[in-house]
Amino acid sequence: MNILVTGATGFVGQAVITELLRQEHNVVASVRKHSADLPLKIKQVNTGELSSAINWHDVVSNMAVVIHLAARVHVMNDDSSDPLTEFRRVNTEATLNLAKQAVMAGVKRFIFISSIKVNGEMTGAASPYPEEEGIKERFTENDSFVPIDPYGLSKYEAEQGLLALAKDTGMEVVIIRPPLVYGPGVRANFASMVRWVNKGVPLPLGAVHNQRSLIALDNLVSFISHCIDHPKAANEVFLISDGEDVSTTELLQKVAKALGKKSRLIPVPVGLMTFAAKLIGKSDVANRLFGSLQVDSSKARNLLGWKPVITMDAQLKKTAEAYLNRKALSNECRE
C-alpha cells in the first residue's frame, strides 16, 4: 500500500516509518529538508515548513493513505506574540489544506494524530468541566468540550474540519488523541526526567498520588498501523493509552528501576509544592506533575480489537537503554 507520512523525522514519525517498512508498505516521507536519519529505501519529499500554501498534488497522487503527524507542537513557554494564530496556521489550516488535496487525489483514508488536549487538561477533581456537567473521572471520545488552550483548540478545529470533509467527500478520516508519548528517543520533559533520575538528583515528588494515562511509543505505532485499513476505524475518534495509569511518584520509581538506579524521592506535601509553584508562576508545571489525566481507551480495544503490544515497564526499559547508549556514545566522542 502507498502511504504518505508527514512529520516523518519526528520522534513518532520515525517509529511509524520503521513499522510500515516492516509491513512492506511503500512509504513516502514528507520532510522539511532531506534527513540522513530515515531509511534509504523510502522516498523523501521536501515540502518545507508546514503551511496552507503547499501544493501537495504530486505528493499525494497514487497514495492510498496519509498519516499526518506533522504539527506545531505544544511548548511550556511559547514566546510567540499570538500563539493561537500560529497554532491555527500549522495545525488547522495546513492540515485541512493537505486533506482537501488528498480528497482531490483520491486518497482513501486520512489518519490525523491529534492530542488529548482536545478533551482538556485534567480529569478528576481538577477537571475543567463545570460542576453541573459532573466531574470527568476519565476522558472519552464522547466528551463535549471546546478547549481554550491555543494548541488544543487548533487541534480541535482541525478535527472538526476533517470530520466535515469526510462527511462531504467520502474520504475516510481517523482521528487519534494520544496522551503523553514515551519511548526510545523521547524528548522534552520526559527526557529531562530520565536525565534527572539517572544523575541521582533528589526530587521532592515522593508523595504524589495522582493518576495519569500514558502511551508507549510502540503501542501508539501499533495502533496507528492498526487503523490503516481496519474498516471499523473509518470516521472515528479514538483515545489511546497503555491501560496502566500511574502516579508521578510511581512513574519516577519505574524510570529509576529501568535505569538500574535507586529512586531518590522526597515525600514533600503536594499542597506545599502547588502553593510554591503558584508563587513563582509555574502553575502549569504543577498541574502536569500533580494533576490527574486519565483516558478511557476501551473503544480502541472493543471496536477494533486492538491490544497494547508492550507493557509500560518493558517500554521504559527500552527507553532507558537507548538513553544510556546515547550517553555512552557521547562520552566516547568527547574522549
XYZ file of N, CA and C in Angstrom, residues 105-277:
519
model
N -7.014 13.958 -4.875
C -6.121 12.939 -5.432
C -6.675 11.529 -5.276
N -7.814 11.408 -4.589
C -8.410 10.086 -4.430
C -7.865 9.280 -3.272
N -7.238 9.939 -2.305
C -6.744 9.230 -1.119
C -7.929 8.613 -0.381
N -7.794 7.355 0.011
C -8.908 6.649 0.644
C -9.062 7.013 2.113
N -7.928 7.134 2.843
C -8.025 7.333 4.296
C -6.986 8.340 4.775
N -7.409 9.205 5.684
C -6.554 10.243 6.252
C -6.513 10.024 7.760
N -5.333 9.672 8.290
C -5.171 9.429 9.727
C -4.518 10.648 10.353
N -5.232 11.262 11.274
C -4.774 12.509 11.899
C -4.406 12.258 13.349
N -3.161 12.568 13.698
C -2.714 12.441 15.080
C -2.986 13.759 15.783
N -4.021 13.758 16.594
C -4.454 14.944 17.316
C -3.806 14.946 18.703
N -4.543 15.295 19.730
C -3.979 15.385 21.080
C -5.083 15.238 22.113
N -4.739 14.680 23.251
C -5.701 14.569 24.351
C -6.087 15.957 24.865
N -5.318 16.977 24.514
C -5.656 18.333 24.939
C -6.978 18.803 24.343
N -7.457 18.119 23.313
C -8.775 18.443 22.777
C -9.843 18.158 23.832
N -9.606 17.164 24.678
C -10.534 16.842 25.763
C -10.382 17.760 26.965
N -9.178 18.263 27.193
C -8.923 19.124 28.343
C -7.571 18.856 28.947
N -7.320 19.483 30.085
C -6.012 19.408 30.727
C -5.947 18.376 31.844
N -7.071 18.188 32.571
C -7.036 17.312 33.737
C -8.380 16.625 33.945
N -8.329 15.481 34.584
C -9.541 14.783 34.996
C -9.600 14.764 36.517
N -10.656 14.154 37.046
C -10.804 14.103 38.494
C -11.267 15.427 39.045
N -10.888 15.713 40.276
C -11.365 16.915 40.968
C -10.914 18.196 40.292
N -9.826 18.133 39.522
C -9.310 19.338 38.869
C -9.817 19.495 37.439
N -10.828 18.713 37.084
C -11.366 18.763 35.734
C -11.845 20.166 35.369
N -11.672 20.572 34.105
C -12.140 21.887 33.670
C -13.638 21.934 33.413
N -14.317 20.812 33.510
C -15.742 20.780 33.232
C -16.529 21.466 34.344
N -17.584 22.183 34.000
C -18.439 22.806 35.018
C -19.059 21.747 35.925
N -19.335 22.127 37.161
C -19.873 21.177 38.132
C -21.198 20.582 37.666
N -22.006 21.375 36.953
C -23.311 20.845 36.559
C -23.185 19.717 35.539
N -22.038 19.628 34.869
C -21.841 18.545 33.916
C -21.256 17.306 34.597
N -20.852 17.454 35.840
C -20.255 16.335 36.547
C -18.748 16.273 36.325
N -18.058 15.745 37.293
C -16.608 15.616 37.190
C -16.256 14.447 36.285
N -15.357 14.670 35.336
C -14.925 13.610 34.438
C -13.841 12.789 35.124
N -14.159 11.544 35.420
C -13.147 10.674 36.005
C -12.135 10.247 34.954
N -12.620 10.073 33.720
C -11.758 9.752 32.586
C -12.294 10.457 31.347
N -11.394 10.869 30.488
C -11.828 11.418 29.219
C -12.296 10.296 28.299
N -13.311 10.601 27.484
C -13.791 9.651 26.482
C -13.959 10.372 25.152
N -14.196 9.589 24.117
C -14.406 10.161 22.793
C -15.708 10.955 22.709
N -16.635 10.699 23.613
C -17.946 11.349 23.562
C -18.017 12.653 24.341
N -16.931 13.057 24.973
C -16.936 14.298 25.741
C -17.225 15.495 24.837
N -18.026 16.402 25.342
C -18.336 17.630 24.612
C -17.617 18.783 25.309
N -16.519 19.218 24.712
C -15.685 20.226 25.355
C -14.869 20.953 24.299
N -14.867 22.260 24.338
C -14.065 23.055 23.414
C -12.890 23.637 24.188
N -11.674 23.224 23.879
C -10.508 23.689 24.655
C -10.243 25.174 24.454
N -9.646 25.776 25.477
C -9.249 27.187 25.365
C -7.741 27.320 25.157
N -7.013 26.253 25.452
C -5.573 26.237 25.194
C -5.337 26.378 23.689
N -4.471 27.282 23.240
C -4.289 27.508 21.798
C -3.919 26.250 21.021
N -3.043 25.442 21.572
C -2.654 24.204 20.892
C -3.843 23.253 20.793
N -4.518 23.035 21.924
C -5.668 22.138 21.929
C -6.775 22.621 21.013
N -7.013 23.935 20.987
C -8.055 24.492 20.140
C -7.719 24.309 18.662
N -6.453 24.489 18.304
C -6.060 24.320 16.898
C -6.250 22.876 16.445
N -5.991 21.936 17.337
C -6.207 20.522 17.013
C -7.702 20.211 16.920
N -8.484 20.784 17.837
C -9.934 20.586 17.824
C -10.532 21.103 16.520
N -10.117 22.290 16.104
C -10.655 22.858 14.876
C -10.251 22.045 13.652
N -9.042 21.482 13.684
C -8.626 20.599 12.586
C -9.498 19.349 12.550
N -9.771 18.778 13.722
C -10.640 17.610 13.797
C -12.013 17.898 13.200
N -12.601 19.025 13.599
C -13.935 19.368 13.113
C -13.944 19.537 11.594
N -12.917 20.161 11.075
C -12.815 20.334 9.626
C -12.665 19.016 8.899
N -11.876 18.119 9.462
C -11.662 16.810 8.840
C -12.934 15.970 8.837
N -13.650 15.978 9.951
C -14.887 15.201 10.029
C -15.935 15.743 9.047
N -15.978 17.065 8.894
C -16.894 17.659 7.923
C -16.494 17.277 6.503
N -15.194 17.268 6.252
C -14.680 16.893 4.931
C -15.024 15.443 4.613
N -14.900 14.581 5.610
C -15.228 13.168 5.412
C -16.701 12.996 5.064
N -17.533 13.753 5.747
C -18.984 13.670 5.514
C -19.351 14.155 4.110
N -18.647 15.190 3.654
C -18.986 15.797 2.368
C -18.371 15.085 1.169
N -17.247 14.396 1.389
C -16.500 13.857 0.248
C -16.412 12.349 0.200
N -16.513 11.692 1.332
C -16.374 10.239 1.331
C -14.974 9.754 1.669
N -13.983 10.657 1.731
C -12.662 10.223 2.200
C -12.773 9.848 3.667
N -12.236 8.703 4.031
C -12.324 8.239 5.420
C -11.303 8.958 6.278
N -11.740 9.366 7.457
C -10.871 10.059 8.405
C -10.799 9.252 9.697
N -9.599 9.133 10.243
C -9.393 8.514 11.551
C -8.653 9.522 12.418
N -9.204 9.825 13.586
C -8.595 10.797 14.492
C -8.129 10.081 15.754
N -6.866 10.282 16.100
C -6.273 9.633 17.277
C -5.782 10.716 18.226
N -6.247 10.648 19.490
C -5.829 11.621 20.505
C -4.968 10.928 21.557
N -3.664 10.941 21.412
C -2.805 10.313 22.421
C -2.522 11.244 23.592
N -2.327 10.686 24.790
C -1.770 11.474 25.896
C -0.256 11.531 25.723
N 0.484 11.712 26.801
C 1.945 11.781 26.727
C 2.514 10.499 26.126
N 3.367 10.655 25.102
C 4.002 9.521 24.434
C 5.435 9.395 24.939
N 5.854 8.191 25.275
C 7.223 7.971 25.745
C 7.816 6.751 25.058
N 9.126 6.714 24.977
C 9.802 5.598 24.338
C 11.222 5.991 23.978
N 11.979 5.108 23.344
C 13.358 5.419 22.957
C 13.428 6.669 22.089
N 14.279 7.602 22.488
C 14.415 8.840 21.736
C 13.463 9.925 22.154
N 12.685 9.698 23.217
C 11.735 10.711 23.681
C 12.479 12.002 24.036
N 11.809 13.117 23.843
C 12.448 14.410 24.069
C 11.691 15.195 25.135
N 12.009 16.472 25.217
C 11.300 17.437 26.075
C 11.308 16.995 27.538
N 10.160 17.174 28.231
C 10.106 16.989 29.681
C 10.396 15.560 30.119
N 9.945 14.588 29.343
C 10.188 13.192 29.729
C 11.686 12.883 29.673
N 12.354 13.400 28.659
C 13.803 13.201 28.559
C 14.517 13.840 29.736
N 14.049 15.021 30.158
C 14.650 15.686 31.317
C 14.465 14.859 32.571
N 13.288 14.263 32.715
C 13.024 13.426 33.878
C 13.967 12.223 33.919
N 14.177 11.584 32.775
C 15.092 10.447 32.705
C 16.496 10.890 33.093
N 16.899 12.051 32.621
C 18.234 12.574 32.908
C 18.397 12.853 34.400
N 17.382 13.470 35.031
C 17.458 13.758 36.468
C 17.571 12.470 37.281
N 16.757 11.505 36.945
C 16.770 10.246 37.690
C 18.114 9.547 37.518
N 18.645 9.561 36.316
C 19.921 8.902 36.067
C 21.060 9.558 36.843
N 20.978 10.877 37.006
C 22.012 11.603 37.750
C 21.858 11.443 39.262
N 20.732 10.890 39.672
C 20.503 10.722 41.107
C 20.090 11.991 41.801
N 19.504 12.933 41.044
C 19.066 14.198 41.632
C 17.882 13.937 42.564
N 17.970 14.334 43.841
C 16.812 14.167 44.753
C 15.637 15.022 44.274
N 14.477 14.409 44.187
C 13.284 15.105 43.700
C 12.200 15.091 44.773
N 11.538 16.218 44.984
C 10.512 16.307 46.045
C 9.167 15.735 45.597
N 9.195 14.564 44.989
C 7.989 14.013 44.347
C 7.667 12.614 44.862
N 7.937 12.403 46.147
C 7.736 11.073 46.707
C 6.371 10.836 47.317
N 5.467 11.817 47.221
C 4.140 11.656 47.827
C 3.053 12.214 46.920
N 3.165 11.933 45.615
C 2.182 12.400 44.640
C 1.251 11.235 44.314
N -0.031 11.432 44.529
C -0.986 10.330 44.386
C -1.986 10.576 43.263
N -1.532 11.280 42.231
C -2.395 11.492 41.069
C -2.443 10.222 40.209
N -3.154 10.265 39.109
C -3.202 9.160 38.168
C -3.156 9.728 36.750
N -2.206 9.248 35.960
C -2.063 9.750 34.593
C -1.960 8.592 33.609
N -2.640 8.748 32.485
C -2.548 7.791 31.390
C -1.417 8.212 30.460
N -0.645 7.253 29.997
C 0.426 7.490 29.037
C 0.274 6.490 27.901
N 1.011 6.706 26.831
C 1.012 5.753 25.728
C 2.451 5.477 25.304
N 2.837 4.213 25.336
C 4.167 3.819 24.883
C 4.279 4.025 23.381
N 5.448 4.424 22.931
C 5.672 4.646 21.504
C 5.295 3.408 20.703
N 5.709 2.243 21.164
C 5.403 1.002 20.438
C 3.901 0.770 20.355
N 3.186 1.120 21.408
C 1.733 0.937 21.401
C 1.048 1.926 20.462
N 1.510 3.176 20.460
C 0.921 4.163 19.560
C 1.166 3.774 18.104
N 2.385 3.373 17.798
C 2.702 2.959 16.431
C 1.852 1.758 16.027
N 1.700 0.822 16.942
C 0.872 -0.347 16.670
C -0.558 0.060 16.354
N -1.088 1.008 17.125
C -2.474 1.417 16.895
C -2.623 2.174 15.582
N -1.665 3.035 15.279
C -1.721 3.754 14.002
C -1.739 2.771 12.841
N -0.858 1.793 12.876
C -0.816 0.808 11.791
C -2.096 -0.031 11.749
N -2.695 -0.236 12.918
C -3.952 -0.977 13.017
C -5.083 -0.217 12.299
N -4.972 1.117 12.293
C -6.018 1.961 11.713
C -5.863 2.182 10.211
N -4.798 1.704 9.634
C -4.549 1.958 8.218
C -5.658 1.401 7.331
N -6.096 0.187 7.644
C -7.103 -0.417 6.771
C -8.238 -1.111 7.518
N -8.326 -0.912 8.833
C -9.425 -1.544 9.568
C -10.732 -0.849 9.169
N -11.698 -1.594 8.660
C -12.932 -0.953 8.174
C -13.717 -0.207 9.251
N -13.638 -0.664 10.492
C -14.419 -0.028 11.556
C -13.758 1.237 12.104
N -12.547 1.552 11.647
C -11.868 2.771 12.108
C -12.323 4.004 11.339
N -12.990 3.803 10.216
C -13.362 4.919 9.346
C -14.253 5.927 10.059
N -13.835 7.201 9.989
C -14.597 8.336 10.524
C -14.861 8.228 12.024
N -13.894 7.688 12.736
C -13.989 7.532 14.182
C -12.896 8.328 14.882
N -13.164 8.667 16.140
C -12.198 9.319 17.024
C -11.799 8.314 18.095
N -10.502 8.221 18.381
C -10.031 7.263 19.376
C -9.119 7.931 20.400
N -9.362 7.625 21.665
C -8.418 7.924 22.739
C -7.625 6.658 22.983
N -6.342 6.793 23.167
C -5.486 5.617 23.233
C -4.520 5.734 24.406
N -4.276 4.623 25.097
C -3.325 4.622 26.217
C -2.832 3.206 26.454
N -1.849 3.089 27.346
C -1.321 1.770 27.707
C -2.301 0.959 28.537
N -3.219 1.661 29.214
C -4.109 0.976 30.147
C -3.445 0.687 31.483
N -2.329 1.389 31.762
C -1.603 1.218 33.024
C -1.376 2.599 33.642
N -2.402 3.216 34.175
C -2.263 4.555 34.741
C -1.353 4.541 35.969
N -0.539 5.578 36.101
C 0.420 5.661 37.205
C 0.426 7.071 37.792
N 0.870 7.171 39.029
C 1.106 8.482 39.641
C 2.488 8.968 39.215
N 2.734 10.249 39.426
C 4.067 10.789 39.125
C 5.130 10.064 39.940
N 4.824 9.788 41.201
C 5.766 9.054 42.061
C 6.052 7.667 41.494
N 5.007 6.954 41.106
C 5.184 5.597 40.558
C 5.965 5.623 39.257
N 5.713 6.621 38.421
C 6.434 6.710 37.154
C 7.928 6.919 37.384
N 8.265 7.814 38.308
C 9.679 8.054 38.613
C 10.344 6.802 39.171
N 9.634 6.063 39.983
C 10.168 4.811 40.520
C 10.405 3.804 39.405
N 9.493 3.738 38.449
C 9.649 2.823 37.318
C 10.830 3.231 36.433
N 10.992 4.538 36.220
C 12.117 5.023 35.422
C 13.435 4.682 36.110
N 13.500 4.885 37.426
C 14.714 4.552 38.177
C 15.049 3.063 38.048
N 14.030 2.231 38.160
C 14.243 0.782 38.029
C 14.755 0.429 36.640
N 14.204 1.060 35.613
C 14.634 0.797 34.240
C 16.085 1.210 34.021
N 16.508 2.268 34.711
C 17.890 2.755 34.586
C 18.856 2.004 35.494
N 18.313 1.156 36.360
C 19.160 0.459 37.320
C 19.641 1.364 38.433
N 18.827 2.393 38.733
C 19.172 3.358 39.757
C 18.212 3.246 40.941
N 18.641 3.805 42.066
C 17.765 3.893 43.216
C 17.015 5.219 43.134
N 15.699 5.177 43.249
C 14.927 6.419 43.175
C 15.177 7.251 44.436
N 15.426 8.520 44.239
C 15.685 9.425 45.356
C 14.553 10.444 45.411
N 13.440 10.012 45.995
C 12.236 10.827 46.036
C 11.932 11.248 47.469
N 11.783 12.540 47.662
C 11.490 13.100 48.979
C 9.985 13.359 49.072
N 9.303 12.833 50.109
C 7.841 12.975 50.210
C 7.393 14.350 50.712
N 7.523 15.359 49.855
C 7.074 16.709 50.201
C 5.572 16.809 49.918
N 4.775 17.396 50.825
C 3.329 17.519 50.600
C 3.007 18.252 49.297
N 2.078 17.697 48.529
C 1.709 18.281 47.240
C 1.145 19.689 47.405
N 0.352 19.900 48.450
C -0.226 21.222 48.678
C 0.839 22.297 48.817
N 1.924 21.971 49.500
C 3.013 22.925 49.685
C 3.692 23.236 48.357
N 3.925 22.194 47.561
C 4.592 22.408 46.272
C 3.684 23.176 45.312
N 2.382 22.906 45.349
C 1.451 23.620 44.481
C 1.419 25.106 44.828
N 1.410 25.403 46.122
C 1.423 26.797 46.577
C 2.700 27.494 46.124
N 3.835 26.813 46.270
C 5.113 27.396 45.860
C 5.150 27.629 44.351
N 4.590 26.692 43.594
C 4.569 26.832 42.134
C 3.751 28.047 41.706
